[in-house]
Amino acid sequence: MNGPGRTAILGVGQTPFTKASGKSVLALCTEASRAAIADAGLEPGDIDGMVTFTMDDNGEHALQRALGVSALRWTGRVPFGGAGAYATFQMAAAAIESGMANNVLIYRAFNERSETRFGQPKAFADPSQPQRDLHRSFGLSTPAQVYALWYRPYMDRYGVTNEDLGRYVVQARDYAATNPNAWFYERPLSIEEHQESRWIVEPVLRKLDCCQESDGGVAFVVSSLDRARASGRPVVRMLAADQLWSLGSEVMYHYYKPDLTSQEDTERLAAALWAKSGLSPAEIDVMTIYENFSPIVHMSLDGFGFCKPGESKDLINSGGIGPGGVIPVNTNGGLLGEAYIHGMNNALEGVRQLRGEAPNQVEGARTALVAGWHCAIVLARE
Amino acid sequence: VLVDLEEGVRMASNLVDAENAAVGAPVTLEIGEMGGDLLPFFRTAASKEAAA
C-alpha cells in the first residue's frame, strides 16, 4: 500500500471561534480560506482543487467566486458529515499524487451556535437515510441520544463511569484554559463541576461531556511535498490518510455490528495508517481525537492501539494524555474546550504542533495523529 | 434501548418500564400507541410477571 507520502499541508487558516460571529457562513469560510492560502504563500488563483464534506453550509461556486479562484480542476465532497471530516485530506492527496490538481483547499465554516443549532432535534424526512425513521420513531432524535446508546455497552463492559469521562473533560479544559484560541480560555474545570453538570442522557452523558456549538471557520491548503520543501516554511508532511467503513457501519447509529463494543473499524483503520506511515503508536508525539462526546476519547485510545482494550480510563486518569504524558491528546482543548468546527480545528492543532506554533506546545513534536472514528491522518514534521 | 430479538436481529425501541432497565435484562414485546400509530415497545420480563 502506498501512502500520500508526496504531499504536505502547506497552509492553515482560521477565523476566531465564537458563539455569535455576526457574519455569514460564506464570509467566515472566505476569511479562513484566504488566511490558509496566504499562509501557504499562494494566491487564490493558485488553488485548483476544493474538497469538503457533507453537511456543508457553503457552496463550492459561492466560495470560488468569493475567493477569486480562476479555475477549479478538482472538487469533491466526502459523505458521512463529521464522520468523514479527515477523509478530505485523503481526497486532496489523491488529487495531488495523481496530478489532477496542484493546490487543494479544504474548508469548513458554520454558525452552528448563532444560526443552525447543530445538536437540536430535527424532524425532517431524508430519503437517503430511511434508517433514521427506525430510530426517530422511538425518540432518538439528537446526536447525544443516538451516540449514548452506542457508548453505554463499552462503558458497561470496561467499567467506565461518567466520572471517568469527566477526567478527560477536566484535562481538555485544562488545555483550553491556556489556549487563547479556545472558547474556554482561562476557564478550567474541576471534576466536581463536571459531576454537577446536568444529565443530557443519564447515565452516560452530562452537559459537559458534549462538544460545543460554535461559530467559525477553518481551512487548509494541501500541496505537493516538493512545493512545501521549496516554501522555506516548516514542512508538515502527510504520511498517511485513510478511511475505513466495514460492512454494517453507520453514521451515528453504530448499533448493528454483532458486538456493540466492537472497535473493528478503528483497529483496521489504524493498521492501515501504521503500515503506510511506517510508524507505531509509540512513535506518535501528539494526537487529536474527534470528540463530539467524551466517551469517544476512551474508545479511540483503545482502538488506535495506545493502550489495551478497556485500559484507556487508567491512561487518562493517570495523566497519560496531559502535558508530558505518554500521548498528549487534544492539546488545544479539543472540540469540548476549544470549539466545534466540525472537527477541523483539531486537524489545525495537529499541524500547529508540528510547526511548533501550538499554545500548549508538545516539546519537539515530530509526529501527529489526527483521528476520527472512521478516518484519520498521520502527519510528520520534516 | 437496543433490543436483541431471539429472531436474530437488533432493533431500537423504548422500554415502557424504563425504571427497570438493566443491560442484558430479558424483555417482551408490548404494542403501544404513539401519535395515533402503533409501535413495537418492550417491557422487562420481570415487570410483566409481577403484573400477571
Short mmCIF file of C-alpha atoms in Angstrom, two decimals:
data_model
loop_
_atom_site.label_atom_id
_atom_site.label_comp_id
_atom_site.label_asym_id
_atom_site.label_seq_id
_atom_site.Cartn_x
_atom_site.Cartn_y
_atom_site.Cartn_z
CA MET A 1 0.00 0.00 0.00
CA ASN A 2 1.25 3.48 -0.81
CA GLY A 3 0.56 6.41 1.48
CA PRO A 4 0.17 10.00 0.33
CA GLY A 5 3.83 10.47 1.13
CA ARG A 6 4.48 13.09 -1.51
CA THR A 7 2.01 15.63 -0.13
CA ALA A 8 2.11 18.20 2.66
CA ILE A 9 -0.21 20.58 4.47
CA LEU A 10 1.23 23.83 3.20
CA GLY A 11 -1.16 26.37 4.68
CA VAL A 12 -3.68 26.71 7.50
CA GLY A 13 -6.16 29.42 8.40
CA GLN A 14 -9.00 30.15 10.77
CA THR A 15 -11.43 32.78 11.97
CA PRO A 16 -11.99 33.49 15.66
CA PHE A 17 -14.09 30.75 17.31
CA THR A 18 -17.17 32.38 18.87
CA LYS A 19 -20.84 31.81 19.67
CA ALA A 20 -22.16 34.74 17.64
CA SER A 21 -19.96 35.58 14.67
CA GLY A 22 -22.24 38.24 13.21
CA LYS A 23 -21.05 37.12 9.78
CA SER A 24 -22.45 34.84 7.10
CA VAL A 25 -21.02 31.34 6.80
CA LEU A 26 -19.64 32.34 3.41
CA ALA A 27 -17.83 35.31 4.97
CA LEU A 28 -16.36 33.02 7.64
CA CYS A 29 -15.30 30.44 5.08
CA THR A 30 -13.74 33.08 2.85
CA GLU A 31 -11.84 34.59 5.77
CA ALA A 32 -10.43 31.22 6.87
CA SER A 33 -9.62 30.21 3.28
CA ARG A 34 -7.84 33.47 2.46
CA ALA A 35 -5.77 33.04 5.62
CA ALA A 36 -4.82 29.49 4.64
CA ILE A 37 -3.90 30.48 1.08
CA ALA A 38 -1.77 33.39 2.33
CA ASP A 39 -0.17 31.13 4.92
CA ALA A 40 0.76 28.75 2.11
CA GLY A 41 2.44 31.63 0.29
CA LEU A 42 -0.04 31.30 -2.56
CA GLU A 43 -2.64 33.45 -4.33
CA PRO A 44 -6.29 32.39 -4.75
CA GLY A 45 -5.55 31.81 -8.42
CA ASP A 46 -3.09 29.07 -7.45
CA ILE A 47 -5.89 26.98 -5.96
CA ASP A 48 -7.17 24.45 -8.50
CA GLY A 49 -8.96 21.99 -6.22
CA MET A 50 -11.53 22.27 -3.44
CA VAL A 51 -12.62 19.46 -1.13
CA THR A 52 -15.20 19.49 1.64
CA PHE A 53 -17.51 17.03 3.40
CA THR A 54 -21.27 16.80 3.55
CA MET A 55 -23.49 18.86 5.86
CA ASP A 56 -21.67 21.90 4.48
CA ASP A 57 -23.46 25.26 4.60
CA ASN A 58 -21.14 26.61 1.90
CA GLY A 59 -21.42 26.02 -1.83
CA GLU A 60 -18.36 25.46 -3.95
CA HIS A 61 -19.19 28.09 -6.55
CA ALA A 62 -20.02 30.73 -3.96
CA LEU A 63 -16.66 30.15 -2.28
CA GLN A 64 -14.85 30.05 -5.61
CA ARG A 65 -16.33 33.45 -6.52
CA ALA A 66 -15.64 34.95 -3.11
CA LEU A 67 -12.00 33.88 -3.25
CA GLY A 68 -11.39 34.55 -6.93
CA VAL A 69 -10.31 31.02 -7.82
CA SER A 70 -9.96 31.30 -11.58
CA ALA A 71 -10.39 27.61 -12.46
CA LEU A 72 -11.27 24.50 -10.44
CA ARG A 73 -9.99 21.21 -11.81
CA TRP A 74 -10.81 19.00 -8.82
CA THR A 75 -13.80 19.02 -6.49
CA GLY A 76 -15.11 16.52 -4.02
CA ARG A 77 -17.43 16.06 -1.05
CA VAL A 78 -16.78 13.21 1.34
CA PRO A 79 -20.03 11.67 2.60
CA PHE A 80 -20.94 10.98 6.26
CA GLY A 81 -20.78 14.52 7.72
CA GLY A 82 -18.26 14.97 10.51
CA ALA A 83 -17.55 11.23 10.49
CA GLY A 84 -15.81 11.84 7.16
CA ALA A 85 -14.04 15.06 8.15
CA TYR A 86 -10.43 13.90 7.85
CA ALA A 87 -11.05 11.90 4.68
CA THR A 88 -10.96 15.30 2.96
CA PHE A 89 -7.18 15.12 3.30
CA GLN A 90 -7.14 11.73 1.62
CA MET A 91 -9.18 13.13 -1.26
CA ALA A 92 -6.88 16.13 -1.58
CA ALA A 93 -3.80 13.90 -1.51
CA ALA A 94 -5.28 11.62 -4.18
CA ALA A 95 -5.70 14.61 -6.48
CA ILE A 96 -2.17 15.84 -5.93
CA GLU A 97 -0.46 12.44 -6.12
CA SER A 98 -2.26 11.66 -9.37
CA GLY A 99 -1.54 15.04 -10.92
CA MET A 100 -5.21 16.01 -11.07
CA ALA A 101 -4.62 19.17 -9.04
CA ASN A 102 -1.72 21.11 -7.57
CA ASN A 103 -3.08 23.05 -4.61
CA VAL A 104 -6.25 21.79 -2.93
CA LEU A 105 -8.25 23.90 -0.49
CA ILE A 106 -10.10 22.10 2.33
CA TYR A 107 -12.56 24.16 4.36
CA ARG A 108 -15.34 24.13 6.93
CA ALA A 109 -17.21 27.10 8.33
CA PHE A 110 -20.54 27.47 10.03
CA ASN A 111 -22.64 29.38 12.52
CA GLU A 112 -23.83 26.32 14.31
CA ARG A 113 -24.49 28.20 17.52
CA SER A 114 -25.94 31.50 16.33
CA GLU A 115 -27.73 30.20 13.24
CA THR A 116 -28.42 26.49 12.84
CA ARG A 117 -28.12 24.92 16.35
CA PHE A 118 -26.39 21.75 15.24
CA GLY A 119 -27.41 19.38 18.04
CA GLN A 120 -31.13 20.14 18.11
CA PRO A 121 -33.83 17.59 17.22
CA LYS A 122 -34.69 17.78 13.56
CA ALA A 123 -37.87 16.08 12.40
CA PHE A 124 -37.35 16.04 8.66
CA ALA A 125 -37.67 13.21 6.19
CA ASP A 126 -34.44 12.28 4.44
CA PRO A 127 -34.97 9.79 1.60
CA SER A 128 -31.25 8.95 1.53
CA GLN A 129 -31.33 7.82 5.15
CA PRO A 130 -34.53 5.81 5.65
CA GLN A 131 -32.91 4.04 8.61
CA ARG A 132 -33.37 7.21 10.62
CA ASP A 133 -37.12 6.61 10.69
CA LEU A 134 -36.45 3.38 12.57
CA HIS A 135 -34.85 5.41 15.32
CA ARG A 136 -36.68 8.74 15.42
CA SER A 137 -39.97 6.94 15.98
CA PHE A 138 -38.60 5.98 19.38
CA GLY A 139 -37.35 9.44 20.26
CA LEU A 140 -33.71 9.02 19.20
CA SER A 141 -33.51 12.44 17.63
CA THR A 142 -30.37 14.22 18.84
CA PRO A 143 -26.73 13.14 18.42
CA ALA A 144 -26.32 12.89 22.22
CA GLN A 145 -29.21 10.41 22.46
CA VAL A 146 -28.12 8.46 19.43
CA TYR A 147 -24.48 8.11 20.46
CA ALA A 148 -25.20 7.38 24.12
CA LEU A 149 -26.81 4.06 23.21
CA TRP A 150 -23.57 3.08 21.49
CA TYR A 151 -21.25 4.31 24.26
CA ARG A 152 -23.12 2.54 27.04
CA PRO A 153 -22.11 -1.05 26.14
CA TYR A 154 -18.43 -0.03 26.01
CA MET A 155 -18.68 1.68 29.39
CA ASP A 156 -20.54 -1.29 30.83
CA ARG A 157 -18.01 -3.81 29.51
CA TYR A 158 -14.94 -1.97 30.76
CA GLY A 159 -16.34 -0.36 33.90
CA VAL A 160 -16.01 3.21 32.63
CA THR A 161 -18.05 5.60 34.78
CA ASN A 162 -19.29 9.08 33.95
CA GLU A 163 -16.67 10.34 36.42
CA ASP A 164 -14.01 8.62 34.28
CA LEU A 165 -15.37 10.56 31.31
CA GLY A 166 -15.10 13.67 33.43
CA ARG A 167 -11.37 13.10 33.90
CA TYR A 168 -10.93 13.59 30.16
CA VAL A 169 -13.13 16.68 30.19
CA VAL A 170 -11.12 18.23 33.03
CA GLN A 171 -7.89 17.59 31.06
CA ALA A 172 -9.36 19.09 27.90
CA ARG A 173 -10.49 22.18 29.80
CA ASP A 174 -7.03 22.49 31.36
CA TYR A 175 -5.54 22.64 27.88
CA ALA A 176 -8.24 25.09 26.75
CA ALA A 177 -7.56 27.30 29.74
CA THR A 178 -4.09 28.10 28.39
CA ASN A 179 -5.10 28.34 24.73
CA PRO A 180 -6.13 31.93 23.82
CA ASN A 181 -7.86 30.48 20.74
CA ALA A 182 -10.25 28.42 22.89
CA TRP A 183 -13.77 29.40 23.91
CA PHE A 184 -12.96 28.19 27.43
CA TYR A 185 -9.67 30.12 27.62
CA GLU A 186 -8.81 30.81 31.26
CA ARG A 187 -11.79 28.76 32.40
CA PRO A 188 -10.56 25.41 33.73
CA LEU A 189 -12.99 22.93 35.22
CA SER A 190 -12.93 20.75 38.34
CA ILE A 191 -14.15 17.18 38.39
CA GLU A 192 -16.76 18.30 40.94
CA GLU A 193 -18.10 20.89 38.48
CA HIS A 194 -18.24 18.20 35.81
CA GLN A 195 -20.19 15.89 38.11
CA GLU A 196 -22.61 18.70 38.97
CA SER A 197 -23.45 19.45 35.33
CA ARG A 198 -26.89 18.23 34.35
CA TRP A 199 -27.59 14.93 32.70
CA ILE A 200 -28.30 15.01 28.99
CA VAL A 201 -28.58 11.21 28.66
CA GLU A 202 -28.39 9.52 32.07
CA PRO A 203 -26.20 7.62 32.98
CA VAL A 204 -23.85 8.26 30.06
CA LEU A 205 -23.57 11.91 29.10
CA ARG A 206 -23.71 15.09 31.14
CA LYS A 207 -23.83 18.51 29.52
CA LEU A 208 -20.06 18.90 29.90
CA ASP A 209 -19.45 15.61 28.07
CA CYS A 210 -20.87 17.15 24.89
CA CYS A 211 -18.88 19.22 22.42
CA GLN A 212 -19.64 22.86 21.97
CA GLU A 213 -21.79 24.54 19.38
CA SER A 214 -19.53 27.10 17.74
CA ASP A 215 -19.38 29.75 15.06
CA GLY A 216 -16.22 29.91 13.00
CA GLY A 217 -14.17 28.62 10.11
CA VAL A 218 -11.02 26.61 9.44
CA ALA A 219 -9.18 25.99 6.16
CA PHE A 220 -6.16 24.12 4.84
CA VAL A 221 -4.11 24.06 1.65
CA VAL A 222 -2.67 20.69 0.67
CA SER A 223 0.11 20.69 -1.92
CA SER A 224 2.98 18.58 -3.13
CA LEU A 225 5.85 17.77 -0.83
CA ASP A 226 8.23 19.42 -3.29
CA ARG A 227 6.32 22.68 -3.11
CA ALA A 228 6.30 22.53 0.68
CA ARG A 229 10.06 21.95 0.75
CA ALA A 230 10.63 24.90 -1.56
CA SER A 231 8.47 27.21 0.54
CA GLY A 232 11.07 27.78 3.20
CA ARG A 233 8.41 27.09 5.84
CA PRO A 234 8.24 24.18 8.30
CA VAL A 235 7.22 21.13 6.24
CA VAL A 236 4.24 19.16 7.60
CA ARG A 237 4.22 16.03 5.50
CA MET A 238 1.22 13.74 5.20
CA LEU A 239 2.45 10.20 5.79
CA ALA A 240 -0.95 8.51 5.73
CA ALA A 241 -4.58 9.47 5.16
CA ASP A 242 -7.19 6.77 5.32
CA GLN A 243 -10.83 5.93 5.93
CA LEU A 244 -12.44 2.60 6.81
CA TRP A 245 -16.11 1.68 6.68
CA SER A 246 -16.67 -2.03 7.28
CA LEU A 247 -19.93 -3.72 6.40
CA GLY A 248 -22.57 -2.68 8.91
CA SER A 249 -21.00 0.72 9.53
CA GLU A 250 -23.36 3.63 10.04
CA VAL A 251 -23.04 7.32 10.75
CA MET A 252 -24.14 7.88 14.35
CA TYR A 253 -26.25 4.71 14.58
CA HIS A 254 -23.45 2.29 15.46
CA TYR A 255 -25.97 -0.32 16.52
CA TYR A 256 -25.80 -3.20 14.10
CA LYS A 257 -22.48 -4.95 14.48
CA PRO A 258 -22.87 -8.26 16.31
CA ASP A 259 -20.68 -6.94 19.14
CA LEU A 260 -21.74 -3.44 20.19
CA THR A 261 -18.33 -2.84 21.75
CA SER A 262 -16.54 -3.75 18.52
CA GLN A 263 -13.72 -1.41 17.54
CA GLU A 264 -13.19 -3.19 14.25
CA ASP A 265 -13.27 -0.09 12.08
CA THR A 266 -10.79 1.85 14.16
CA GLU A 267 -8.47 -1.11 14.53
CA ARG A 268 -8.46 -1.73 10.78
CA LEU A 269 -8.05 1.97 10.09
CA ALA A 270 -5.12 2.13 12.49
CA ALA A 271 -3.48 -0.91 10.92
CA ALA A 272 -3.54 0.79 7.52
CA LEU A 273 -2.19 4.04 8.96
CA TRP A 274 0.74 2.31 10.65
CA ALA A 275 1.51 0.23 7.56
CA LYS A 276 1.56 3.27 5.29
CA SER A 277 3.32 5.67 7.62
CA GLY A 278 5.84 3.16 8.93
CA LEU A 279 5.09 4.44 12.44
CA SER A 280 3.55 2.85 15.51
CA PRO A 281 1.56 4.34 18.40
CA ALA A 282 4.73 4.62 20.48
CA GLU A 283 6.22 6.87 17.80
CA ILE A 284 3.33 9.37 17.78
CA ASP A 285 4.16 12.53 19.74
CA VAL A 286 0.72 14.15 19.85
CA MET A 287 -2.80 13.04 18.97
CA THR A 288 -6.12 14.71 18.39
CA ILE A 289 -9.41 12.85 18.64
CA TYR A 290 -12.71 13.97 17.09
CA GLU A 291 -14.51 14.02 20.43
CA ASN A 292 -18.03 15.13 19.70
CA PHE A 293 -18.69 13.43 23.05
CA SER A 294 -16.19 12.48 25.74
CA PRO A 295 -16.51 8.63 25.60
CA ILE A 296 -15.03 8.52 22.11
CA VAL A 297 -11.67 9.57 23.57
CA HIS A 298 -11.57 6.44 25.70
CA MET A 299 -12.71 4.24 22.84
CA SER A 300 -10.22 5.76 20.39
CA LEU A 301 -7.19 5.37 22.65
CA ASP A 302 -8.04 1.66 22.75
CA GLY A 303 -8.95 1.37 19.12
CA PHE A 304 -5.83 3.07 17.77
CA GLY A 305 -3.62 0.92 19.98
CA PHE A 306 -2.35 3.41 22.55
CA CYS A 307 -3.42 1.02 25.30
CA LYS A 308 -5.10 -2.34 25.70
CA PRO A 309 -8.90 -2.52 25.38
CA GLY A 310 -10.51 -1.12 28.50
CA GLU A 311 -7.31 0.45 29.85
CA SER A 312 -7.88 3.92 28.41
CA LYS A 313 -9.50 5.19 31.60
CA ASP A 314 -6.34 4.27 33.52
CA LEU A 315 -4.21 6.02 30.90
CA ILE A 316 -6.33 9.17 31.17
CA ASN A 317 -6.77 9.10 34.94
CA SER A 318 -3.01 8.82 35.46
CA GLY A 319 -2.26 11.91 33.35
CA GLY A 320 -1.19 9.99 30.25
CA ILE A 321 -2.89 12.42 27.85
CA GLY A 322 -1.82 15.57 29.72
CA PRO A 323 1.35 17.67 29.34
CA GLY A 324 4.36 15.38 29.45
CA GLY A 325 2.14 12.31 29.27
CA VAL A 326 2.64 9.21 27.15
CA ILE A 327 0.39 10.60 24.42
CA PRO A 328 -0.86 14.18 24.83
CA VAL A 329 -4.39 14.34 23.39
CA ASN A 330 -6.37 17.35 22.17
CA THR A 331 -3.80 19.85 23.35
CA ASN A 332 -5.96 22.70 22.01
CA GLY A 333 -8.76 21.72 24.40
CA GLY A 334 -10.45 19.68 21.69
CA LEU A 335 -13.99 20.05 20.47
CA LEU A 336 -15.19 20.38 24.06
CA GLY A 337 -12.71 23.02 25.17
CA GLU A 338 -11.62 24.95 22.08
CA ALA A 339 -14.50 24.88 19.60
CA TYR A 340 -16.52 22.54 17.42
CA ILE A 341 -15.76 23.43 13.82
CA HIS A 342 -16.97 20.02 12.74
CA GLY A 343 -13.68 18.51 13.92
CA MET A 344 -11.45 20.51 11.60
CA ASN A 345 -9.97 22.67 14.34
CA ASN A 346 -8.40 19.51 15.78
CA ALA A 347 -6.61 18.95 12.46
CA LEU A 348 -5.40 22.54 12.70
CA GLU A 349 -3.96 21.72 16.12
CA GLY A 350 -2.09 18.75 14.67
CA VAL A 351 -0.42 21.00 12.10
CA ARG A 352 0.39 23.71 14.66
CA GLN A 353 2.00 21.19 16.99
CA LEU A 354 4.33 20.03 14.23
CA ARG A 355 5.18 23.59 13.25
CA GLY A 356 5.99 24.37 16.87
CA GLU A 357 3.27 27.02 16.92
CA ALA A 358 0.75 25.49 19.36
CA PRO A 359 -0.25 27.38 22.52
CA ASN A 360 0.32 24.18 24.54
CA GLN A 361 3.33 23.05 22.59
CA VAL A 362 4.48 19.44 23.00
CA GLU A 363 8.23 19.93 23.06
CA GLY A 364 9.95 18.57 19.99
CA ALA A 365 6.78 17.12 18.47
CA ARG A 366 7.65 15.48 15.14
CA THR A 367 4.66 13.23 14.51
CA ALA A 368 0.91 13.68 14.94
CA LEU A 369 -2.17 11.52 14.56
CA VAL A 370 -5.37 13.40 13.74
CA ALA A 371 -8.02 10.82 14.46
CA GLY A 372 -11.69 10.30 13.83
CA TRP A 373 -13.54 7.03 14.32
CA HIS A 374 -13.59 6.14 10.61
CA CYS A 375 -10.90 8.36 9.11
CA ALA A 376 -7.57 9.76 10.23
CA ILE A 377 -4.29 11.25 9.03
CA VAL A 378 -0.71 10.80 10.17
CA LEU A 379 1.49 13.89 9.88
CA ALA A 380 5.23 14.33 10.33
CA ARG A 381 7.49 17.34 10.55
CA GLU A 382 10.48 17.10 8.25
CA VAL B 1 -32.98 0.94 24.28
CA LEU B 2 -31.46 -1.53 21.86
CA VAL B 3 -33.11 -4.94 21.95
CA ASP B 4 -31.59 -8.19 20.63
CA LEU B 5 -34.51 -10.28 19.37
CA GLU B 6 -34.45 -14.06 19.60
CA GLU B 7 -35.17 -13.99 15.86
CA GLY B 8 -31.61 -12.75 15.39
CA VAL B 9 -31.90 -9.00 14.70
CA ARG B 10 -31.34 -5.94 16.85
CA MET B 11 -33.74 -3.02 16.95
CA ALA B 12 -34.11 0.35 18.65
CA SER B 13 -37.23 0.78 20.73
CA ASN B 14 -38.49 2.15 24.05
CA LEU B 15 -38.77 0.35 27.34
CA VAL B 16 -42.18 1.17 28.84
CA ASP B 17 -40.86 0.43 32.34
CA ALA B 18 -37.58 2.30 31.99
CA GLU B 19 -37.11 2.28 35.77
CA ASN B 20 -36.32 -1.46 35.47
CA ALA B 21 -33.71 -1.00 32.71
CA ALA B 22 -30.57 -3.12 33.05
CA VAL B 23 -28.02 -4.27 30.47
CA GLY B 24 -28.89 -7.83 29.45
CA ALA B 25 -32.34 -7.87 31.10
CA PRO B 26 -34.87 -10.06 29.24
CA VAL B 27 -37.78 -8.14 27.73
CA THR B 28 -41.08 -8.94 26.00
CA LEU B 29 -42.88 -7.14 23.18
CA GLU B 30 -45.68 -4.73 24.03
CA ILE B 31 -47.53 -2.90 21.27
CA GLY B 32 -48.18 0.70 22.22
CA GLU B 33 -49.61 3.83 20.61
CA MET B 34 -47.67 6.95 19.74
CA GLY B 35 -49.35 9.84 17.94
CA GLY B 36 -52.06 7.57 16.54
CA ASP B 37 -49.61 4.95 15.23
CA LEU B 38 -48.99 1.52 16.73
CA LEU B 39 -45.34 0.89 17.58
CA PRO B 40 -43.42 -2.10 18.99
CA PHE B 41 -42.26 -1.27 22.50
CA PHE B 42 -40.79 -3.56 25.15
CA ARG B 43 -41.28 -4.28 28.84
CA THR B 44 -38.90 -6.14 31.15
CA ALA B 45 -39.96 -9.74 31.64
CA ALA B 46 -39.70 -9.33 35.43
CA SER B 47 -42.22 -6.50 35.45
CA LYS B 48 -44.58 -8.46 33.18
CA GLU B 49 -44.52 -11.47 35.52
CA ALA B 50 -45.14 -9.23 38.54
CA ALA B 51 -48.25 -7.78 36.84
CA ALA B 52 -49.62 -11.24 35.90
#
